[in-house]
Amino acid sequence: MPELSLNLLENFDLTEDEFIGGKVTVFQPAKGYRAGIDAVLLAATIDVKSDEKILDLGSGVGTAGLCLMGRVPEAKVTGLELQTVLFQIAQKNKQTNQLEDRWSLINGDLLQLPDDLPLGSFDQVMCNPPFMPKGTSHGSPDPIKLLANHEGDATLRDWMLAALKLVKHKGVITIIHRADRLDEILSVFREKKAGAIEVCPLWPYEGQPAKRVIVRARRGISKPMIITAGHKLHKTDGSYTDIIDGALRRGEVLPL
């Protein structure tokens, strides 16, 4: 895989943003693909134990991994990203945040898993797959944003199958996705004998249907599913609720 080309990134318009209260710095495209709150909330749910190996599947510029490592100083993360430009921006973020010893980045395809990602080698896998199925609605003219938001060759099922292949027996998979695709997520987990499923709804406001869910499961575990109380994102005045604000702005844990 080619080394990072700083000349390429010099011709790419980036912004420099602080996340989780300035604990990490994230360079990302000024237009098109931009990290939202989903990656930050996903990272806030990950409970890391000592010496665990964490995979960020479809890591983009690295926002979720960065936020996890910013919150948990001992966390070690591997990121797999298909798009070369986003992979190279993540390399820049790795250097900027001085994470050479804790963050491994791989430019590769989850449909053809690289040899340096041994199957069943990760204690946890986290992922924030594209929300929109391929061919539904009009996609962005920006090719990077299009592939980040709309499924390409890899469907949601493919993402989940890759996560299940890469996580250890009894290991943990955590995914954030649209609530209206929950049935797809649960069907794959059940088919592949992943259990101890926790479904955490994210309610935009009090009394509104959930638009996002965070789902956690363990490979090879047969415990029954639970649906947690979930979290409201916003107060009535539009500001974030205290627990969401803590996760987004201070890098605090978001319990399921």
Rosetta silent file (secondary structure, phi, psi, omega in degrees, C-alpha in Angstrom):
SEQUENCE: MPELSLNLLENFDLTEDEFIGGKVTVFQPAKGYRAGIDAVLLAATIDVKSDEKILDLGSGVGTAGLCLMGRVPEAKVTGLELQTVLFQIAQKNKQTNQLEDRWSLINGDLLQLPDDLPLGSFDQVMCNPPFMPKGTSHGSPDPIKLLANHEGDATLRDWMLAALKLVKHKGVITIIHRADRLDEILSVFREKKAGAIEVCPLWPYEGQPAKRVIVRARRGISKPMIITAGHKLHKTDGSYTDIIDGALRRGEVLPL
SCORE:     score description
SCORE:     0.000 S_00000001
   1 L     0.000  134.784 -176.471    0.000    0.000    0.000 S_00000001
   2 L   -65.155  149.892  176.084    1.470    3.427   -0.921 S_00000001
   3 L   -69.269  161.871  178.525    2.753    5.711    1.796 S_00000001
   4 L   -58.198  128.895  176.652    0.804    8.839    2.710 S_00000001
   5 L  -102.058  103.183 -179.818    1.204   11.510    0.038 S_00000001
   6 H   -66.327  -29.020  178.443    1.129   14.888    1.725 S_00000001
   7 H   -61.912  -38.770  177.752    1.188   16.530   -1.717 S_00000001
   8 H   -61.367  -45.475 -177.240   -2.167   14.884   -2.498 S_00000001
   9 H   -72.089  -25.934  176.714   -3.710   16.212    0.707 S_00000001
  10 H   -63.221  -26.884  179.095   -2.277   19.675    0.129 S_00000001
  11 L   -92.900    6.358 -177.872   -4.558   19.878   -2.905 S_00000001
  12 L  -113.863  125.505 -174.901   -7.555   18.678   -0.872 S_00000001
  13 L   -76.241  112.105 -178.250   -9.536   21.267    1.090 S_00000001
  14 E  -117.021  152.756  168.116   -9.633   20.134    4.725 S_00000001
  15 E  -108.515  155.844  177.456  -10.927   21.614    7.948 S_00000001
  16 E  -112.913  111.713 -172.940   -9.279   21.088   11.334 S_00000001
  17 E  -122.288  146.442  175.657  -11.901   20.350   13.998 S_00000001
  18 E   -97.637  138.363  178.103  -11.790   19.530   17.684 S_00000001
  19 E  -122.476  159.831 -178.933  -13.907   16.690   19.053 S_00000001
  20 H    40.954   56.562  174.087  -14.885   15.622   22.594 S_00000001
  21 H    70.418   27.798  178.105  -13.813   18.875   24.165 S_00000001
  22 H    84.017    7.697  178.557  -10.541   19.223   22.294 S_00000001
  23 L   -70.538  -26.456  176.589   -9.182   15.834   23.337 S_00000001
  24 E  -137.093  152.913  176.295   -8.682   14.932   19.675 S_00000001
  25 E  -111.409  132.930 -177.529   -8.187   16.854   16.443 S_00000001
  26 E  -124.221  115.073  167.259   -9.902   15.646   13.279 S_00000001
  27 E   -83.187  136.258 -179.992   -8.964   16.787    9.785 S_00000001
  28 E  -153.970  160.646 -178.970  -11.820   16.119    7.361 S_00000001
  29 E   -56.674  137.793  179.285  -13.032   17.310    3.956 S_00000001
  30 L   -68.281  -29.873  179.759  -14.372   20.859    4.016 S_00000001
  31 L  -129.763  156.646  178.777  -17.180   19.842    1.650 S_00000001
  32 L    84.179 -120.951 -176.746  -18.995   16.584    1.012 S_00000001
  33 L   -66.872  122.709  176.590  -18.235   13.875    3.580 S_00000001
  34 L  -136.266  137.785  178.819  -18.303   15.294    7.127 S_00000001
  35 L   -68.035  133.851  176.255  -18.329   13.370   10.395 S_00000001
  36 L  -104.616 -165.547 -177.546  -21.617   13.652   12.281 S_00000001
  37 H   -75.637  -17.368 -174.889  -22.597   12.829   15.829 S_00000001
  38 H   -60.340  -45.379 -178.809  -23.171    9.145   15.030 S_00000001
  39 H   -64.071  -37.226 -179.093  -19.482    8.237   15.041 S_00000001
  40 H   -68.951  -44.114  179.172  -18.929   10.109   18.313 S_00000001
  41 H   -66.421  -38.588  176.298  -21.887    8.453   20.041 S_00000001
  42 H   -57.113  -49.970 -178.985  -20.810    5.037   18.757 S_00000001
  43 H   -61.609  -33.550 -177.476  -17.352    5.504   20.261 S_00000001
  44 H   -68.338  -18.519 -178.332  -18.879    6.680   23.551 S_00000001
  45 L   -89.554  -12.013 -172.470  -20.635    3.316   24.012 S_00000001
  46 L   -78.686  119.570  177.949  -17.523    1.130   23.692 S_00000001
  47 L   -95.578  104.717 -173.718  -16.421   -0.376   27.005 S_00000001
  48 L   -95.716  126.763  173.247  -12.720   -1.151   26.543 S_00000001
  49 L   -98.952  163.372 -175.034  -10.953   -3.607   28.806 S_00000001
  50 L   -56.890  132.895  174.093   -7.189   -3.820   29.212 S_00000001
  51 L    68.620   12.886  176.462   -5.282   -5.122   26.164 S_00000001
  52 L   -72.721  147.101  174.755   -8.396   -5.548   23.999 S_00000001
  53 E  -100.930  123.300 -176.078   -8.042   -5.249   20.241 S_00000001
  54 E  -112.628  133.441  174.595  -10.683   -2.968   18.713 S_00000001
  55 E  -110.341  128.958  171.844  -11.569   -2.790   15.007 S_00000001
  56 E  -101.034  101.466 -173.725  -13.226    0.287   13.508 S_00000001
  57 E   -84.623  119.565 -174.468  -14.805   -1.185   10.369 S_00000001
  58 L    73.166   58.787 -165.545  -15.164    1.445    7.650 S_00000001
  59 L   -77.696  -11.909  179.443  -13.204    3.976    9.652 S_00000001
  60 L    59.347 -134.870  177.301  -13.384    6.956    7.273 S_00000001
  61 L   -81.119   -3.130  173.664  -11.096    9.756    8.474 S_00000001
  62 L   102.277   15.297 -172.924  -11.007    8.005   11.846 S_00000001
  63 H   -57.855  -48.563 -177.639  -13.497    9.999   13.914 S_00000001
  64 H   -63.238  -47.635  179.250  -14.892    7.087   15.944 S_00000001
  65 H   -61.500  -41.835  178.265  -11.481    5.590   16.636 S_00000001
  66 H   -61.072  -45.036 -179.309  -10.037    8.964   17.562 S_00000001
  67 H   -65.520  -37.461  177.400  -12.870    9.680   19.979 S_00000001
  68 H   -65.527  -45.976 -179.942  -12.498    6.258   21.592 S_00000001
  69 H   -69.434  -29.870  176.021   -8.742    6.663   22.024 S_00000001
  70 H   -68.506  -33.575  179.211   -9.230   10.214   23.262 S_00000001
  71 H   -81.402  -36.782 -175.336  -11.611    8.974   25.958 S_00000001
  72 L  -119.212   99.919 -173.308   -9.678    5.809   26.849 S_00000001
  73 L   -60.301  -24.027 -178.742   -5.889    6.426   26.914 S_00000001
  74 L   -92.586   -2.335 -176.827   -5.062    2.702   26.871 S_00000001
  75 L   -68.536  138.407  174.801   -7.332    1.847   23.915 S_00000001
  76 E  -120.672  130.058 -171.127   -5.704    0.429   20.787 S_00000001
  77 E  -127.982  141.352  168.206   -7.659    0.597   17.533 S_00000001
  78 E  -112.147  133.348  178.438   -7.284   -0.774   14.012 S_00000001
  79 E  -114.217  133.367  174.759   -9.173    1.025   11.251 S_00000001
  80 E  -113.611  122.113 -178.411  -10.162   -0.489    7.894 S_00000001
  81 E  -136.163  133.434 -178.235  -11.164    2.009    5.200 S_00000001
  82 L   -77.142  -45.481 -171.300  -11.904    1.458    1.505 S_00000001
  83 L   -78.139  121.601 -173.849  -11.597    5.016    0.151 S_00000001
  84 H   -61.091  -40.097 -178.858   -7.958    5.975   -0.327 S_00000001
  85 H   -62.234  -45.287  179.510   -8.508    9.704    0.237 S_00000001
  86 H   -66.497  -37.726  176.162  -10.225    9.116    3.587 S_00000001
  87 H   -59.497  -43.438 -178.489   -7.519    6.602    4.535 S_00000001
  88 H   -70.735  -34.523  174.560   -4.835    9.179    3.824 S_00000001
  89 H   -65.655  -38.486  176.109   -6.658   11.849    5.829 S_00000001
  90 H   -61.462  -38.157  175.998   -6.835    9.346    8.701 S_00000001
  91 H   -60.656  -39.659  176.100   -3.062    8.921    8.409 S_00000001
  92 H   -64.255  -41.256  177.618   -2.736   12.664    8.816 S_00000001
  93 H   -64.615  -35.989  177.412   -5.015   12.506   11.867 S_00000001
  94 H   -61.215  -45.277  179.531   -2.882    9.708   13.281 S_00000001
  95 H   -67.699  -43.181 -176.838    0.239   11.863   13.019 S_00000001
  96 H   -62.609  -39.947 -177.870   -1.485   14.986   14.319 S_00000001
  97 L   -91.268    5.933  176.083   -2.822   13.227   17.423 S_00000001
  98 L    54.132   53.802 -176.570    0.467   11.354   18.005 S_00000001
  99 L  -115.003   27.397 -177.296   -1.203    7.939   17.950 S_00000001
 100 L   -57.570  -31.916 -176.377    1.438    5.992   16.047 S_00000001
 101 L   -87.371  -11.816 -172.957    1.656    3.392   18.839 S_00000001
 102 L  -121.896   -5.854 -173.022   -2.078    2.899   19.342 S_00000001
 103 E  -132.381  114.816  176.398   -3.732    3.249   15.928 S_00000001
 104 E  -104.499  134.538 -177.484   -3.209    0.938   12.956 S_00000001
 105 E  -122.326  133.952 -178.493   -4.764    1.926    9.632 S_00000001
 106 E  -128.028  129.294  175.507   -5.440   -0.369    6.684 S_00000001
 107 E   -93.177  102.458 -174.982   -6.616    0.675    3.222 S_00000001
 108 L  -162.819  178.051 -171.655   -8.772   -2.266    2.141 S_00000001
 109 E  -112.941  128.341  179.423  -12.155   -3.693    1.219 S_00000001
 110 L   -68.194  -17.327  175.550  -14.440   -5.520    3.662 S_00000001
 111 L   -79.486  -19.035  176.239  -15.651   -7.665    0.746 S_00000001
 112 E  -136.071   78.033 -170.754  -12.076   -8.909    0.246 S_00000001
 113 L   -58.891  131.772 -179.302  -10.597   -8.756    3.723 S_00000001
 114 L   -63.285  154.755 -179.547   -6.852   -8.050    3.709 S_00000001
 115 L   -64.141  -26.437 -179.138   -4.453  -10.752    4.893 S_00000001
 116 L   -84.948   14.599  169.872   -3.283   -8.516    7.748 S_00000001
 117 L  -119.868   80.427 -177.475   -6.775   -8.713    9.288 S_00000001
 118 L   -61.428  139.686  179.753   -6.869  -12.315   10.581 S_00000001
 119 L   -63.973  142.071  177.718  -10.359  -13.709   11.068 S_00000001
 120 L    66.450   28.861 -173.136  -11.548  -13.902   14.652 S_00000001
 121 L  -106.540   -2.022 -176.181   -8.722  -11.705   15.925 S_00000001
 122 E  -112.815  140.231  176.579  -10.583   -8.740   17.472 S_00000001
 123 E   -73.035  -34.751  179.229  -12.198   -8.484   20.895 S_00000001
 124 E  -142.574  146.845  171.758  -14.596   -5.822   19.637 S_00000001
 125 E  -126.326  130.936  174.020  -15.736   -4.441   16.299 S_00000001
 126 E  -120.112  145.831 -179.702  -17.521   -1.113   15.965 S_00000001
 127 E  -154.687  149.960  179.864  -19.044    0.207   12.753 S_00000001
 128 L  -129.785   73.361 -172.568  -21.112    3.039   11.344 S_00000001
 129 L   -66.709  164.020  173.203  -22.133    1.690    7.904 S_00000001
 130 L   -54.339  138.411 -174.268  -23.736    3.781    5.147 S_00000001
 131 L   -81.106  -29.320 -171.302  -27.354    4.422    6.096 S_00000001
 132 E   -99.938  130.169  174.760  -28.962    4.356    2.651 S_00000001
 133 L   -62.290  151.982 -179.998  -29.387    1.187    0.569 S_00000001
 134 L   -60.381  133.260  175.867  -27.859    1.325   -2.891 S_00000001
 135 L    84.280    3.195  177.884  -30.150    2.898   -5.490 S_00000001
 136 L  -102.804  126.436  179.802  -32.570    4.504   -2.996 S_00000001
 137 L    66.561  171.088 -178.654  -33.036    8.281   -3.238 S_00000001
 138 L   -82.936  127.313  179.767  -30.712   10.712   -4.961 S_00000001
 139 L   -86.249  167.688  178.163  -27.129   10.456   -3.822 S_00000001
 140 L   -67.798  144.407  173.760  -24.613   13.243   -3.373 S_00000001
 141 L   -69.314  -17.010  177.325  -22.660   14.327   -6.477 S_00000001
 142 L   -78.284  117.477 -174.280  -19.555   14.130   -4.274 S_00000001
 143 H   -64.392  -30.933  179.418  -18.245   10.542   -4.756 S_00000001
 144 H   -69.408  -46.603  178.626  -16.675   10.389   -1.284 S_00000001
 145 H   -66.275  -37.261 -179.862  -19.865   11.477    0.460 S_00000001
 146 H   -58.099  -46.735 -177.183  -21.939    9.212   -1.797 S_00000001
 147 H   -74.206  -25.276  177.399  -20.028    6.094   -0.730 S_00000001
 148 H   -74.126  -31.256 -174.826  -20.052    7.169    2.923 S_00000001
 149 H  -102.784  -27.194 -178.233  -23.843    7.603    2.972 S_00000001
 150 E  -116.673  138.019  178.352  -25.061    5.114    0.352 S_00000001
 151 L   -60.519  138.229  172.888  -24.173    1.452    0.139 S_00000001
 152 L   -97.858 -125.023  177.060  -21.855    0.574   -2.726 S_00000001
 153 L   -68.475  -30.266 -179.009  -20.994   -3.014   -3.553 S_00000001
 154 L   -89.093  120.320  176.784  -21.106   -3.864    0.164 S_00000001
 155 L   -85.193  173.473  175.926  -24.623   -4.048    1.614 S_00000001
 156 H   -56.722  -41.340  177.622  -25.535   -3.710    5.281 S_00000001
 157 H   -59.566  -41.808  179.037  -25.544   -7.499    5.464 S_00000001
 158 H   -62.053  -41.417  177.941  -21.991   -7.593    4.052 S_00000001
 159 H   -59.158  -46.236 -177.041  -20.827   -5.126    6.703 S_00000001
 160 H   -68.937  -38.295  177.447  -22.286   -7.259    9.460 S_00000001
 161 H   -63.802  -39.319  177.535  -20.916  -10.501    8.059 S_00000001
 162 H   -63.620  -42.751  178.504  -17.440   -8.956    7.903 S_00000001
 163 H   -61.251  -42.442 -179.302  -17.746   -7.824   11.523 S_00000001
 164 H   -67.541  -32.320  177.349  -18.836  -11.306   12.588 S_00000001
 165 H   -70.504  -33.916 -171.095  -15.902  -12.899   10.747 S_00000001
 166 H   -89.628  -21.470 -178.285  -13.359  -10.579   12.352 S_00000001
 167 E   -84.775  149.680  178.731  -14.558  -10.633   15.966 S_00000001
 168 E   -68.649  163.243  169.490  -13.501  -13.389   18.371 S_00000001
 169 E   -58.915  129.119 -175.212  -15.881  -16.014   19.748 S_00000001
 170 E    72.015    7.038  176.134  -17.859  -14.221   22.481 S_00000001
 171 E   -75.541  170.027 -169.803  -16.482  -10.931   21.169 S_00000001
 172 E  -109.821  135.114  172.136  -18.602   -7.784   20.900 S_00000001
 173 E  -118.110  130.006  177.819  -20.006   -6.028   17.820 S_00000001
 174 E  -126.709  128.072 -175.885  -21.504   -2.552   18.180 S_00000001
 175 E  -132.678  141.545  171.093  -23.266   -0.826   15.289 S_00000001
 176 E  -113.148  134.455 -176.395  -25.140    2.461   14.918 S_00000001
 177 E  -158.967 -179.723  177.653  -27.728    2.657   12.167 S_00000001
 178 E   -70.135  140.477 -178.939  -31.169    3.829   11.135 S_00000001
 179 H   -62.988  -31.180 -177.237  -34.008    2.545   13.297 S_00000001
 180 H   -77.612    2.676  174.510  -36.008    1.498   10.235 S_00000001
 181 H  -115.438   14.527 -179.713  -33.284   -1.022    9.320 S_00000001
 182 H   -59.653  -37.822 -178.003  -33.213   -2.685   12.721 S_00000001
 183 H   -62.563  -35.316  177.251  -34.950   -5.790   11.384 S_00000001
 184 H   -64.552  -42.406 -179.072  -32.095   -6.337    8.885 S_00000001
 185 H   -63.964  -47.594 -177.385  -29.517   -6.065   11.650 S_00000001
 186 H   -65.639  -36.025 -177.902  -31.339   -8.441   13.982 S_00000001
 187 H   -64.954  -37.770  178.480  -31.944  -11.017   11.244 S_00000001
 188 H   -69.448  -43.924  178.598  -28.207  -11.319   10.516 S_00000001
 189 H   -58.901  -43.381 -178.918  -27.308  -11.586   14.191 S_00000001
 190 H   -67.701  -42.145  179.269  -29.879  -14.313   14.707 S_00000001
 191 H   -59.346  -38.872 -174.285  -28.849  -16.191   11.566 S_00000001
 192 L   -98.524   15.908  172.486  -25.198  -16.184   12.631 S_00000001
 193 L    62.118   37.622  170.557  -25.889  -17.105   16.265 S_00000001
 194 E   -97.163  131.296 -175.934  -24.905  -13.780   17.802 S_00000001
 195 E  -133.531 -156.838 -171.895  -26.834  -13.105   20.984 S_00000001
 196 E    51.350   39.244 -173.913  -26.948  -11.075   24.194 S_00000001
 197 E   -72.856  133.435  173.214  -28.319   -8.384   21.854 S_00000001
 198 E  -119.093  127.312  178.048  -28.911   -4.922   23.293 S_00000001
 199 E  -112.871  119.162 -178.652  -30.932   -2.401   21.292 S_00000001
 200 E  -113.382  104.436  178.098  -30.582    1.221   22.410 S_00000001
 201 E   -72.288  144.914  173.694  -33.027    3.628   20.687 S_00000001
 202 E  -113.347  107.547 -176.842  -31.964    7.232   20.195 S_00000001
 203 E   -88.439  126.921  179.171  -35.037    9.461   20.408 S_00000001
 204 L   -58.475  -48.786  178.593  -34.690   12.897   18.727 S_00000001
 205 L  -141.971  164.867  174.162  -37.100   14.496   21.240 S_00000001
 206 L   -54.711  130.160  175.312  -39.482   13.328   23.937 S_00000001
 207 L    83.317    1.406  179.300  -42.447   11.549   22.361 S_00000001
 208 L  -103.367  150.115  176.973  -40.887   11.144   18.903 S_00000001
 209 L   -63.438  149.014  177.034  -40.022    7.848   17.199 S_00000001
 210 L   -69.401  136.191  174.415  -36.384    6.817   17.266 S_00000001
 211 L  -101.971  -21.819  178.605  -34.476    7.533   14.050 S_00000001
 212 E  -126.409  153.058  171.060  -31.237    5.866   15.144 S_00000001
 213 E  -135.957  145.674  168.255  -30.432    2.750   17.137 S_00000001
 214 E  -106.891  126.001 -176.229  -27.227    1.479   18.652 S_00000001
 215 E  -121.918  131.200  178.207  -27.149   -2.322   18.589 S_00000001
 216 E  -123.673  139.566  177.549  -24.669   -4.511   20.434 S_00000001
 217 E  -146.747  161.909  178.018  -24.316   -8.293   20.168 S_00000001
 218 E  -121.395  131.660 -178.299  -21.824  -10.999   21.092 S_00000001
 219 E   -68.530  128.910  175.073  -20.736  -13.713   18.698 S_00000001
 220 L    77.573   16.359  179.089  -21.630  -17.219   19.843 S_00000001
 221 L  -110.179  138.523 -173.886  -23.686  -16.115   22.857 S_00000001
 222 L  -108.419   12.346 -179.860  -27.299  -17.309   23.259 S_00000001
 223 L   -65.452  150.418 -177.821  -28.628  -14.887   25.876 S_00000001
 224 L   -69.865  161.229 -179.484  -31.969  -13.217   25.014 S_00000001
 225 L   -77.797  147.171  170.422  -32.298   -9.737   23.532 S_00000001
 226 E  -127.579  147.624  171.990  -33.118   -6.652   25.594 S_00000001
 227 E  -108.454  118.488 -175.578  -34.335   -3.233   24.466 S_00000001
 228 L   -79.742  173.409  179.120  -32.894   -0.559   26.719 S_00000001
 229 L   -66.622  -22.021  179.258  -34.567    2.682   27.771 S_00000001
 230 L    75.689 -171.754 -177.786  -32.502    4.512   25.168 S_00000001
 231 E  -138.452  137.759  168.846  -31.551    8.167   25.181 S_00000001
 232 E   -80.695  135.603  179.553  -33.225   11.390   24.150 S_00000001
 233 L   -80.559  -40.229 -170.212  -30.913   13.509   22.000 S_00000001
 234 E  -125.424  147.638  167.130  -32.515   16.917   22.530 S_00000001
 235 L   -79.745  173.328 -178.072  -34.296   18.930   25.181 S_00000001
 236 L   -63.303  -25.200  179.658  -37.423   20.845   24.210 S_00000001
 237 L   -84.477    2.242  177.981  -35.332   23.969   23.481 S_00000001
 238 L    94.130  -13.245  178.014  -33.274   22.038   20.899 S_00000001
 239 L   -75.164  161.345  178.986  -30.105   21.758   22.978 S_00000001
 240 E   -70.305  145.844  172.943  -28.570   18.377   23.656 S_00000001
 241 L   -65.187  162.234 -173.400  -29.628   16.497   26.758 S_00000001
 242 H   -59.665  -42.558 -176.189  -26.986   16.344   29.476 S_00000001
 243 H   -70.661  -36.228  176.627  -25.910   12.758   28.801 S_00000001
 244 H   -70.765  -41.310  177.883  -25.632   13.307   25.030 S_00000001
 245 H   -60.900  -39.699  178.670  -23.808   16.601   25.556 S_00000001
 246 H   -63.236  -39.914  178.545  -21.380   14.833   27.859 S_00000001
 247 H   -68.382  -41.167 -174.847  -20.621   12.203   25.227 S_00000001
 248 H   -78.484  -40.756 -169.705  -20.258   14.722   22.396 S_00000001
 249 H  -105.426  -17.859 -177.046  -18.458   17.594   24.105 S_00000001
 250 L  -124.898    0.384  177.778  -16.626   16.048   27.034 S_00000001
 251 L    69.100   33.096 -179.904  -15.889   12.510   25.864 S_00000001
 252 L   -86.934  161.099 -179.866  -17.991   10.866   28.555 S_00000001
 253 L   -68.500  142.422  172.494  -19.351    7.326   28.425 S_00000001
 254 L  -113.150   98.476 -178.781  -22.774    6.753   26.868 S_00000001
 255 L   -70.054  142.490  175.927  -24.233    3.665   28.569 S_00000001
 256 L   -71.765    0.000    0.000  -26.627    1.568   26.512 S_00000001
